[in-house]
XYZ file of C-alpha atoms in Angstrom:
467
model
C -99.245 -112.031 -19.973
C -97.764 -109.917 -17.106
C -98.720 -112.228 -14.763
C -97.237 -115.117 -16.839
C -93.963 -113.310 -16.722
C -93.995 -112.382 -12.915
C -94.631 -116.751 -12.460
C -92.138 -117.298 -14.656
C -89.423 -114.436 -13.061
C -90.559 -115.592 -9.431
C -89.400 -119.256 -10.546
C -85.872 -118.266 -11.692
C -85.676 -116.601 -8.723
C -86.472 -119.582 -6.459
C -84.169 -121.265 -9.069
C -81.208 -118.930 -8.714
C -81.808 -118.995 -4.609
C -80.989 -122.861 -4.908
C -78.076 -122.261 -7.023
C -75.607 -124.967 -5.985
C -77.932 -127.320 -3.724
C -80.127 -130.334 -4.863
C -83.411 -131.568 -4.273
C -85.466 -133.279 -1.702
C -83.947 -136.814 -3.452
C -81.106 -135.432 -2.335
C -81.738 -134.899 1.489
C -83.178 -137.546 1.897
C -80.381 -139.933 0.252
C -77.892 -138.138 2.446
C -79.057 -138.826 6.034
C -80.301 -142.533 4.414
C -76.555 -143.317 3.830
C -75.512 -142.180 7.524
C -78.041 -144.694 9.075
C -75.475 -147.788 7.461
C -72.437 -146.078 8.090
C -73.570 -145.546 11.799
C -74.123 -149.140 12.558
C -70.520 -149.551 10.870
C -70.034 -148.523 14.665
C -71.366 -151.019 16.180
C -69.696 -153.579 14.038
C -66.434 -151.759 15.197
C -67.724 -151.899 19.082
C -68.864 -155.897 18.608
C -65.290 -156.599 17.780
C -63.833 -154.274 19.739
C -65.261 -155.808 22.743
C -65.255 -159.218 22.206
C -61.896 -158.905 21.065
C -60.990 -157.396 24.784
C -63.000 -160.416 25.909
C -61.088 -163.319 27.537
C -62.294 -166.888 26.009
C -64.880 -167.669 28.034
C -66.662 -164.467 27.445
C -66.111 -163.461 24.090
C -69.862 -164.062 23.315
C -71.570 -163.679 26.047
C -69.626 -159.444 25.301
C -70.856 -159.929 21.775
C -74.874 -160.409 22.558
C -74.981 -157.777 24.942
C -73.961 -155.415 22.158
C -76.213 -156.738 19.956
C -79.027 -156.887 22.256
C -78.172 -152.906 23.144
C -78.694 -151.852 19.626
C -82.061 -153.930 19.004
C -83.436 -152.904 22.503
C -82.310 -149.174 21.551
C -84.486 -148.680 18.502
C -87.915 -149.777 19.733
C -87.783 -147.716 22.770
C -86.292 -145.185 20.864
C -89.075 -145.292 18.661
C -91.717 -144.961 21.289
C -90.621 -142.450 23.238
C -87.089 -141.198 23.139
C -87.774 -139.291 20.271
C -90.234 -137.785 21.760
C -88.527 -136.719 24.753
C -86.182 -134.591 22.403
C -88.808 -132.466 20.942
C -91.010 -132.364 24.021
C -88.141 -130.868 26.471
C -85.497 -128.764 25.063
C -86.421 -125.937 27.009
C -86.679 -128.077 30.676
C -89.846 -128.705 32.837
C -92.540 -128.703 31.789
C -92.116 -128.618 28.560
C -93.407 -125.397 27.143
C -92.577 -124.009 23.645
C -89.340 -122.325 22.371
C -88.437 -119.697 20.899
C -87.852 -121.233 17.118
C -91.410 -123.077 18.075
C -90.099 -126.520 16.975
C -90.043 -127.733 20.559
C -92.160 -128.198 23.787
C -95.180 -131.252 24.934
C -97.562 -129.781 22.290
C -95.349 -129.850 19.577
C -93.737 -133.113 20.403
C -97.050 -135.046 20.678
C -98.097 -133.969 16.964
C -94.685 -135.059 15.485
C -93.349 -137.748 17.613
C -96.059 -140.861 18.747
C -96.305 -143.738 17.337
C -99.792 -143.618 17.396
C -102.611 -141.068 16.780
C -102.371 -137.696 14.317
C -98.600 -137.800 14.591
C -98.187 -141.245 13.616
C -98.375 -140.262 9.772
C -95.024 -138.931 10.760
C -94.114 -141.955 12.437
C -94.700 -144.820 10.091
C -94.903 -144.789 5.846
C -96.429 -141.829 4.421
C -94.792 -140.798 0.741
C -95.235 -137.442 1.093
C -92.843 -137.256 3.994
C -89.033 -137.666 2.905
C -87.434 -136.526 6.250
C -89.028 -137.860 9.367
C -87.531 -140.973 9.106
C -84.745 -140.823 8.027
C -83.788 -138.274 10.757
C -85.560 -140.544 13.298
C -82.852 -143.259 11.781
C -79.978 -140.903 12.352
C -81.142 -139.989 15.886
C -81.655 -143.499 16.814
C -77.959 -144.671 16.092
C -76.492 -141.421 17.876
C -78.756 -143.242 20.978
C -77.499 -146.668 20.269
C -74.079 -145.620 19.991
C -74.593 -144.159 23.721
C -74.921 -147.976 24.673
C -72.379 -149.223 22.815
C -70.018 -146.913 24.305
C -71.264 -148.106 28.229
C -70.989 -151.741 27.122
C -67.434 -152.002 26.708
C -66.587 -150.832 29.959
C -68.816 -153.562 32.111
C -67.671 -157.019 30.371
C -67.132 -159.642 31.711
C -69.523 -159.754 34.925
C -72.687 -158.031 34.396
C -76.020 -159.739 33.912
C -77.951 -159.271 31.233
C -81.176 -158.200 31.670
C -79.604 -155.911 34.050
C -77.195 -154.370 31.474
C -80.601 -153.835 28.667
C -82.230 -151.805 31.300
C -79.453 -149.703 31.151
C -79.040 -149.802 27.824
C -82.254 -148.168 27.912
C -82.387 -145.570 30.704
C -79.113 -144.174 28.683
C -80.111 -144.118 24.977
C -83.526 -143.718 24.821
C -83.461 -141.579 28.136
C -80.448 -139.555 29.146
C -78.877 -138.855 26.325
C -82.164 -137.862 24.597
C -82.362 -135.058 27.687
C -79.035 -134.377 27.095
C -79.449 -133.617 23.544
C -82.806 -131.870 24.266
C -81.038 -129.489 26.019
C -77.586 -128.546 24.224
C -78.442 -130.050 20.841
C -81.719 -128.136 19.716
C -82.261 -124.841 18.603
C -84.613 -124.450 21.276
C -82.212 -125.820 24.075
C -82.156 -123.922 27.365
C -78.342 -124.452 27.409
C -77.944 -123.039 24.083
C -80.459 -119.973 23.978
C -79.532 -119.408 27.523
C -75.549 -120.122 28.065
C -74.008 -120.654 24.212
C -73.560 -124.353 24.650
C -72.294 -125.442 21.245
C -71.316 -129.108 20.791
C -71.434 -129.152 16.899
C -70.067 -133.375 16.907
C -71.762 -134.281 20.505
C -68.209 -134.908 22.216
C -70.324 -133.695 25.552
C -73.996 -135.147 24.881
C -73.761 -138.493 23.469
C -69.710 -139.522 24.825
C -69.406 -137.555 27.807
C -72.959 -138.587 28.962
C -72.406 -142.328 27.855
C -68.833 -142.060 29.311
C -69.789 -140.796 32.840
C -72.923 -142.996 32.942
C -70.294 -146.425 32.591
C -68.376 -144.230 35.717
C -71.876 -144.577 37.397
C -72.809 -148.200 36.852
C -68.888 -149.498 37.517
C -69.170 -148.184 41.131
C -72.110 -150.302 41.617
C -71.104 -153.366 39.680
C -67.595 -153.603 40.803
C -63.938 -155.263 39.370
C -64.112 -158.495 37.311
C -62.459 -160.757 40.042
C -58.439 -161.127 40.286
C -58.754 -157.447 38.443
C -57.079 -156.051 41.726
C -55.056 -157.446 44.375
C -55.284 -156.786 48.157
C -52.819 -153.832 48.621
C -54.827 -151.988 46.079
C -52.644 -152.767 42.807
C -54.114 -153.407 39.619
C -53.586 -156.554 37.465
C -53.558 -156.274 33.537
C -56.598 -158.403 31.928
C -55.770 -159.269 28.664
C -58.198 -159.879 25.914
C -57.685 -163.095 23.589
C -57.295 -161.113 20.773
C -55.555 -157.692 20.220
C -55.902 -157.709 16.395
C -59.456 -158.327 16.727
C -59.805 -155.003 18.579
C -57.760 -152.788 16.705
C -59.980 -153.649 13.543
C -62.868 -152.981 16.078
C -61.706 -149.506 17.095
C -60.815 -148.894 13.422
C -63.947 -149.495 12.305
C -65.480 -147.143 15.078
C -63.514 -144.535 12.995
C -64.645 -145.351 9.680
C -68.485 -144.804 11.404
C -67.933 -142.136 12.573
C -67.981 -140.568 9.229
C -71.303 -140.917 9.250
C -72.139 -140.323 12.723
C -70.573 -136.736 11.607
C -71.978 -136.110 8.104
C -75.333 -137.140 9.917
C -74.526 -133.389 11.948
C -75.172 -131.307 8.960
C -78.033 -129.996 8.077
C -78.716 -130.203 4.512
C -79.865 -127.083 2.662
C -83.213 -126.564 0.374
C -85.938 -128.366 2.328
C -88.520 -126.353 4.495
C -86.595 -127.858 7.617
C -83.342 -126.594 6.747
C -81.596 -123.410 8.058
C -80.884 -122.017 4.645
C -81.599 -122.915 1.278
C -78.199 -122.264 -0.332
C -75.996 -123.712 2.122
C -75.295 -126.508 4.894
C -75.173 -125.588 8.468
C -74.618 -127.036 11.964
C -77.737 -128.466 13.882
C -77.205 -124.931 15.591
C -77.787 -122.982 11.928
C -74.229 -122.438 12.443
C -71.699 -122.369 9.111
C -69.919 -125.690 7.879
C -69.249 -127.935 4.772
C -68.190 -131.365 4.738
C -65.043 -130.374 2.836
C -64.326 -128.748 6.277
C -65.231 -131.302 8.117
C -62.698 -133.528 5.927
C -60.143 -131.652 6.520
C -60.490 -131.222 10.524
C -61.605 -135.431 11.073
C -58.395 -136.337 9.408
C -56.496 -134.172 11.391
C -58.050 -134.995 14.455
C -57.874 -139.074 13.539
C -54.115 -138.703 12.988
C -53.057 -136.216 15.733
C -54.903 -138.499 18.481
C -53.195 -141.754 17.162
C -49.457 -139.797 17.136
C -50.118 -138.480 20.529
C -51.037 -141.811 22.060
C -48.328 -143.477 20.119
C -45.623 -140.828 21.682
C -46.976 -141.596 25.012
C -47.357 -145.192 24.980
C -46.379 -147.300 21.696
C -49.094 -149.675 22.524
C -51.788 -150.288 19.407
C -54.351 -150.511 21.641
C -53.748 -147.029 23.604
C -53.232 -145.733 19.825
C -56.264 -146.744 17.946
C -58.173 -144.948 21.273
C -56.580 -142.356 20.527
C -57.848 -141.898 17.038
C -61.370 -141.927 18.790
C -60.347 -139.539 21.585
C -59.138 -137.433 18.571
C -61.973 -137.016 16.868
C -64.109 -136.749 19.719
C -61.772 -133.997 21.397
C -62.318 -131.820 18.310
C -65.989 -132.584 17.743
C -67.201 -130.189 19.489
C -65.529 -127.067 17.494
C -65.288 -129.385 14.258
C -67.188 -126.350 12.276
C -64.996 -123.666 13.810
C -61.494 -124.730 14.320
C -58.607 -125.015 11.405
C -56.866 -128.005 10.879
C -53.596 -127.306 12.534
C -55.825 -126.398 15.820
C -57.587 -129.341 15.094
C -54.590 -131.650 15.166
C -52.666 -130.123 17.954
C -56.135 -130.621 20.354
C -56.066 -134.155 19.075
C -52.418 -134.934 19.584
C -53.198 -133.462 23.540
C -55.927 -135.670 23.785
C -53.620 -138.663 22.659
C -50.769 -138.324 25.405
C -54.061 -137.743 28.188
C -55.328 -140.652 27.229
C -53.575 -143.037 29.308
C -52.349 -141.163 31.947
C -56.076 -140.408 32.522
C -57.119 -143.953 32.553
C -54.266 -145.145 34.987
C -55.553 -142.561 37.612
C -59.076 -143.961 37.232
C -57.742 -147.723 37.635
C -55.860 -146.501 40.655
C -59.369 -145.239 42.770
C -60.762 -149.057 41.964
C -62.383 -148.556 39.017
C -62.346 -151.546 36.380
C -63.193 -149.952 33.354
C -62.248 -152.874 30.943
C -62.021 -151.074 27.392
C -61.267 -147.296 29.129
C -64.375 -146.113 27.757
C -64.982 -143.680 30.921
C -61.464 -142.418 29.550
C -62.177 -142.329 26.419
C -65.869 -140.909 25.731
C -66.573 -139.677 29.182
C -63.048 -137.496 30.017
C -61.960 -136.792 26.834
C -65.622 -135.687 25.822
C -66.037 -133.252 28.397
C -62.142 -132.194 27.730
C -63.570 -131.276 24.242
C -66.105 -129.558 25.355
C -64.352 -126.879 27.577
C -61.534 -126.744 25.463
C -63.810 -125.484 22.648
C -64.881 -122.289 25.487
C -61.275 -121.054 24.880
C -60.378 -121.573 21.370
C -64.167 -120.885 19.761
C -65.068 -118.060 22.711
C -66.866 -115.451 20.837
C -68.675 -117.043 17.871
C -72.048 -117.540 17.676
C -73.477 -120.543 19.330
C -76.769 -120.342 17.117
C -77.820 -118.748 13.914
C -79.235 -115.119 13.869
C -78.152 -111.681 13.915
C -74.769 -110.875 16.018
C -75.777 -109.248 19.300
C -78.858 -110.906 18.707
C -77.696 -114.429 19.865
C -75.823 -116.686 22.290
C -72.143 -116.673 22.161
C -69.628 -119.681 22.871
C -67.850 -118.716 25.749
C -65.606 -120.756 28.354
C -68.468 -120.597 31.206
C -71.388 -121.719 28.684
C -69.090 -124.343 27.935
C -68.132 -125.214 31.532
C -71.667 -125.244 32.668
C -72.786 -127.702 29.765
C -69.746 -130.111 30.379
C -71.180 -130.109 34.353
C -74.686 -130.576 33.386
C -73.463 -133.301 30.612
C -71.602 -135.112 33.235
C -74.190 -134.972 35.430
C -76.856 -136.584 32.826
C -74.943 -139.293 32.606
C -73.464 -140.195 35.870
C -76.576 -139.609 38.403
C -79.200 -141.809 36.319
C -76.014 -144.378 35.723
C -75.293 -144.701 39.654
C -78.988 -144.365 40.599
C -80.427 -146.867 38.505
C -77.311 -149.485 38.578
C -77.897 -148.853 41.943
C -81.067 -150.203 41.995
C -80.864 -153.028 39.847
C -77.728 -154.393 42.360
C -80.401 -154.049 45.313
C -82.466 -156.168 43.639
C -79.747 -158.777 42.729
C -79.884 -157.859 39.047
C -76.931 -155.867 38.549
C -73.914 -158.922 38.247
C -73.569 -162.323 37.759
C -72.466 -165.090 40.622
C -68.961 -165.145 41.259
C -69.227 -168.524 40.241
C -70.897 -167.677 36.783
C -67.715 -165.182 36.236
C -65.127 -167.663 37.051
C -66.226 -170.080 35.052
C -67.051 -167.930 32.173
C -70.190 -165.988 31.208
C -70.063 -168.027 27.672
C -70.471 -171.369 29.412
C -73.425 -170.287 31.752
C -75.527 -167.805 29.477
C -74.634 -168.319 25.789
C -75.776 -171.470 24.249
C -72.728 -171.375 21.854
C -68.959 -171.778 22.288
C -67.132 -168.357 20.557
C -64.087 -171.280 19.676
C -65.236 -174.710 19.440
C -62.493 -176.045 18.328
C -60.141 -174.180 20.755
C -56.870 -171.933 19.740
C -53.441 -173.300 19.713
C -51.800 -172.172 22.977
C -49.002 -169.441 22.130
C -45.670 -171.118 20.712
C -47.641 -174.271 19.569
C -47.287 -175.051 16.080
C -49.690 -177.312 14.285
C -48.983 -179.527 11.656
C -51.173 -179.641 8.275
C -54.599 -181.383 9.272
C -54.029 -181.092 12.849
């Protein structure tokens, strides 16, 4: 009987210590539902860029995007996951201090193939590998959406999946590795925090397009001989709004998909959500400080420019200004960050056009700037708190040189492997299409499909009914 009762009094207790959270159902419904809203971002980027598109490349812009994300998952899959449980703590790879990291561990959790492959493939008793392998694999193909946007228009396309590739199953994996992971050398060893990734998936992706545009060049006509830059429209502005607008609604998920969920044997604390970092937030704060964020970048572009397109990148600069502190600051901080980011925005951009650079959708603005604005900014306003769950004094601290020293190392993730590799793929004639090709319109040489068959009615020209 007494040890009837001590079973029974051990259960409430387990009971009571999950008062308020769910079950494994639960967890595993949660990160399940940010896989779809995730790839709501690449619907937003597919019209987003093909709406910046002129005719004659509207779908040529659209299967590169399309292409990114299917080439992203597979190599994702085989060994980009891998790479960010085998490396967190550098070269060569040994163990960390939570021991969830280093070659060892990696290779039991993380092949394809082998032991680890029941965590790999469909095994019922596992409820979280994959759908955290989902999760992780749209934070790397949203790496190569972001890169896309900025080379339309003139870069080939085997070309472009390679780099695809070396950035979202490579780079930004490192990146992550390293300032994303308990175990992360720039966390346990500077404070790096970077709750939303505004550093290692947009600042990486951001300065990686920087990297790649040197090599590839201008679309042609983009500049003139005394250095000036001429405006390339899109063929349709609506059509990218929506785009960017839908990049927002994503990036819910892409968010929600930061929290770690309480209860299961992988989660920080069984009463309560946390930050990948074991860190304290909620999603009613992260409500709260998205909104903000959203609406303060939009107002701030809008006060700077009143152009919808410059405004709808400023809902994304917004959010991805604040992501970094999204689980420390308060709303009002929140907003007024945003709004800052919003009247950057263009200024920022127009200094990049004037060096030469054609960045056709301002994505090195937008992620790669603005991202690494986010992350130093949250060195002053979150210096002090703890970068990583455990005891104070007993762990890292945010502070504005941890911060600085992850926004350099971010920037340089991205940019060296961009420049490098683009670099190598132009020596080998695989970086850009013929300058015939271009002028005639990537649609008509490398898409077996017109984007308008029937054309659109030239501006001012009104058709009658059957016309």
């Amino acid at each position: 009987m007494e040890e009837q009762i001590a079973e029974l009094t051990a259960q409430i207790a387990a009971l009571q210590s999950k008062s308020g959270t769910t079950n494994t159902m639960f967890a595993e419904t949660f990160y399940y539902l940010t896989i779809p809203l995730m790839i709501i971002i690449h619907a937003g980027f597919l019209a987003y860029e093909m709406g910046a598109s002129r005719l004659k490349n509207v779908l040529s812009s659209g299967v590169k995007n399309i292409l990114a994300f299917a080439f992203m998952i597979p190599t994702f899959y085989f060994f980009g996951w891998w790479v960010y449980w085998g490396f967190p703590t550098g070269l060569p790879g040994a163990p960390g201090p939570a021991g969830i990291s280093g070659v060892e561990y990696a290779n039991g959790i993380a092949w394809g193939w082998g032991e680890s492959a029941q965590y790999m493939g469909p095994n019922i008793a596992d409820q979280a590998s994959g759908v955290f392998f989902g999760a992780f694999a749209l934070f790397a193909a949203t790496t190569a959406s972001i890169m896309s946007g900025a080379v339309i228009e003139r870069i080939q396309t085997v070309g472009f999946v390679i780099l695809a590739v070396v950035l979202g199953s490579f780079a930004w994996v490192v990146a992550a590795a390293w300032g994303w992971h308990a175990d992360g050398w720039l966390v346990t060893q500077w404070g790096v925090h970077d709750f939303g990734a505004a550093g290692l998936v947009h600042a990486v992706a951001g300065f990686f397009a920087l990297g790649v545009l040197i090599n590839l060049g201008p679309r042609i006509g983009k500049f003139n001989a005394d250095g000036s830059a001429n405006h390339i429209a899109g063929h349709n502005m609506p059509l990218t709004v929506t785009g960017l607008m839908l990049i927002i609604v994503g990036f819910w998920g892409f968010l929600m998909a930061c929290v770690i969920v309480p209860g299961e044997a992988w989660s920080w604390f069984a009463d309560k959500p946390s930050t990948i970092y074991g860190t304290p937030i909620t999603l009613s704060a992260l409500s709260f400080n998205i909104l903000m964020a959203v609406a303060g970048g939009i107002i701030g572009a809008w006060v700077l420019t009143r152009d919808p397109f410059w405004m709808m990148s400023g809902a994304l600069a917004g959010i991805i200004s604040t992501a970094s502190g999204l689980d420390i600051y308060f709303p009002a901080l929140a907003f007024i960050i945003a709004f800052s980011a919003g009247v950057i925005l263009k200024p920022c951009a127009t200094w990049l056009e004037k060096r030469g650079i054609d960045d056709a959708v301002g994505a090195v603005t937008v992620h790669g700037t603005i991202g690494l604005y986010g992350v130093v900014l949250l060195g002053v306003f979150g210096a002090g708190f703890p970068a990583l769950q455990g005891a104070a004094g007993e762990v890292p601290t945010i502070s504005l040189m941890g911060q600085i020293v992850g926004a350099v190392v971010f920037f340089l993730l991205g940019f060296v492997p961009g420049y490098v590799v683009s670099f190598i793929l132009k020596m080998f004639g695989m970086l850009r299409i013929p300058e015939g090709a271009e002028v005639a319109g990537m649609d008509m040489v490398k898409v077996p499909a017109e984007g308008y068959p029937e054309g659109i009615p030239a501006p001012g020209v009104n058709l009658a009914p059957g016309e």
